[in-house]
Coordinates of C-alpha atoms and ligand atoms in Angstrom, one line a residue:
M1 CA 13.5 10.1 -5.0
D2 CA 15.7 11.5 -2.4
N3 CA 13.1 12.9 0.0
C4 CA 10.3 10.4 -0.5
I5 CA 9.5 8.7 2.8
F6 CA 8.5 5.4 1.1
C7 CA 11.6 5.4 -1.1
K8 CA 13.6 5.8 2.1
I9 CA 11.7 2.8 3.6
A10 CA 12.4 0.8 0.4
R11 CA 16.1 1.8 0.7
R12 CA 16.1 0.9 4.4
E13 CA 17.1 4.4 5.4
I14 CA 13.9 4.5 7.6
P15 CA 12.9 1.4 9.5
S16 CA 9.6 -0.3 8.8
N17 CA 7.7 -3.3 10.1
K18 CA 8.1 -5.3 6.9
I19 CA 5.9 -8.2 6.0
Y20 CA 7.0 -8.9 2.4
E21 CA 9.8 -7.9 0.1
D22 CA 10.9 -8.8 -3.4
D23 CA 12.9 -7.1 -6.1
E24 CA 10.0 -4.8 -7.1
I25 CA 7.6 -4.7 -4.2
L26 CA 7.6 -4.1 -0.5
A27 CA 4.8 -4.5 2.1
F28 CA 5.0 -3.1 5.7
N29 CA 2.6 -2.3 8.5
D30 CA 1.0 1.2 8.5
I31 CA 2.5 3.2 11.4
N32 CA -1.1 4.5 12.3
P33 CA -3.3 1.5 11.7
A34 CA -7.0 2.0 11.1
A35 CA -7.9 -1.6 11.9
P36 CA -6.2 -4.7 13.5
V37 CA -4.7 -5.5 10.0
H38 CA -3.4 -2.5 8.1
F39 CA -0.4 -2.7 5.8
L40 CA 0.8 -0.9 2.8
L41 CA 1.9 -2.4 -0.4
I42 CA 4.3 -0.2 -2.5
P43 CA 6.3 -0.6 -5.7
K44 CA 10.0 0.1 -5.0
L45 CA 9.9 2.2 -8.1
H46 CA 8.9 5.8 -7.3
I47 CA 5.5 6.3 -8.9
E48 CA 3.7 9.3 -7.4
S49 CA 0.2 8.0 -7.5
L50 CA -2.4 5.9 -9.4
A51 CA -2.9 9.0 -11.6
D52 CA 0.7 8.6 -12.8
V53 CA 0.9 5.0 -13.8
Q54 CA 1.9 4.1 -17.3
D55 CA 1.4 1.2 -19.7
S56 CA 4.9 0.0 -18.7
H57 CA 3.7 -0.5 -15.1
Q58 CA 1.0 -3.0 -16.1
N59 CA 2.8 -6.1 -14.9
L60 CA 3.9 -4.5 -11.7
L61 CA 0.4 -3.4 -10.9
G62 CA -1.0 -6.9 -11.6
K63 CA 1.7 -8.4 -9.4
M64 CA 0.8 -6.0 -6.6
L65 CA -2.9 -6.9 -6.8
L66 CA -2.1 -10.6 -6.7
L67 CA 0.1 -10.1 -3.7
A68 CA -2.6 -8.0 -2.0
Q69 CA -4.9 -10.9 -1.6
K70 CA -2.1 -13.4 -0.8
L71 CA -0.6 -11.2 2.0
A72 CA -4.1 -10.2 3.3
K73 CA -4.9 -13.8 3.9
E74 CA -1.5 -14.5 5.5
Q75 CA -2.1 -11.5 7.8
G76 CA -5.5 -12.9 9.0
C77 CA -8.0 -11.5 6.6
E78 CA -9.4 -14.8 5.4
E79 CA -12.9 -13.3 5.5
G80 CA -12.2 -10.2 3.5
F81 CA -10.4 -7.0 3.6
R82 CA -10.6 -3.5 2.1
T83 CA -8.1 -2.1 -0.4
I84 CA -7.7 1.7 -0.7
I85 CA -5.6 3.7 -3.0
N86 CA -5.9 7.4 -2.1
T87 CA -5.0 9.4 -5.2
G88 CA -4.1 13.1 -5.3
R89 CA -5.3 16.0 -3.2
V90 CA -9.0 15.2 -3.7
G91 CA -8.4 11.5 -2.9
G92 CA -6.8 12.5 0.4
Q93 CA -3.3 11.2 -0.6
E94 CA -0.7 12.3 1.9
V95 CA 2.4 10.3 0.8
F96 CA 3.0 10.8 -2.9
H97 CA 4.5 7.4 -3.6
L98 CA 1.9 4.9 -4.9
H99 CA 0.6 2.6 -2.1
F100 CA -2.2 0.2 -1.6
H101 CA -3.7 0.2 1.9
I102 CA -4.9 -3.3 2.9
I103 CA -7.2 -3.1 5.9
G104 CA -9.1 -5.7 7.8
G105 CA -9.5 -7.8 10.9
R106 CA -12.2 -9.9 12.5
E107 CA -15.0 -7.3 12.5
R108 CA -16.9 -5.9 9.5
L109 CA -15.3 -2.6 8.6
P110 CA -17.6 0.4 8.7
G111 CA -19.3 1.6 5.6
M112 CA -17.2 4.0 3.7
I113 CA -19.1 5.3 0.7
H114 CA -21.8 7.9 1.7
H115 CA -24.3 9.0 -0.9
G116 CA -26.2 12.2 -0.9
Ligands
AMP201 P1 -2.3 8.2 2.3 O1 -3.2 9.2 2.9 O2 -3.0 7.2 1.5 O3 -1.2 8.9 1.5 O4 -1.7 7.4 3.5 C1 -0.4 7.4 3.9 C2 -0.2 6.4 5.0 O5 1.1 6.2 5.3 C3 -0.9 6.7 6.3 O6 -1.9 5.7 6.6 C4 0.2 6.8 7.3 O7 -0.1 6.3 8.6 C5 1.3 5.9 6.6 N1 2.7 6.2 7.0 C6 3.3 7.4 7.0 N2 4.6 7.2 7.3 C7 4.8 5.9 7.6 C8 5.9 5.2 8.0 N3 7.1 5.7 8.3 N4 5.7 3.8 8.2 C9 4.5 3.3 8.0 N5 3.4 3.9 7.5 C10 3.5 5.2 7.4
ZN202 ZN1 9.1 7.3 -3.5

């Protein structure tokens, strides 16, 4: 996609602080980190959101989840981390190219789900 910022990062038209890359997947640090560790895991394929994934993406999605825990540990999240996939307007998605946020650090992250 010509104007997608994460496609541009995948094509190296925009620089990123890359922590992992293979044929299908890229991981780079979030430009506005919410915690000491905060990176994004994206497919190089332009998929708009988790609401747009297809059966044909099953292997890719599984590979991304396996990488999430591997990279999280490598980045210093041995004691846990949070994985967030904002989806669509209601989910607060701002960049419409599927991405997993991996967030962590030494301290326990604040609670996130508020009931009532
Ligand atoms: P979301 O609300 O899930 O769509 O979050 C998009 C995320 O992308 C935000 O956390 C941004 O800080 C991050 N982001 C936007 N542009 C860049 C960039 N050029 N490099 C790294 N992270 C970015
Ligand atoms: Zn894209």
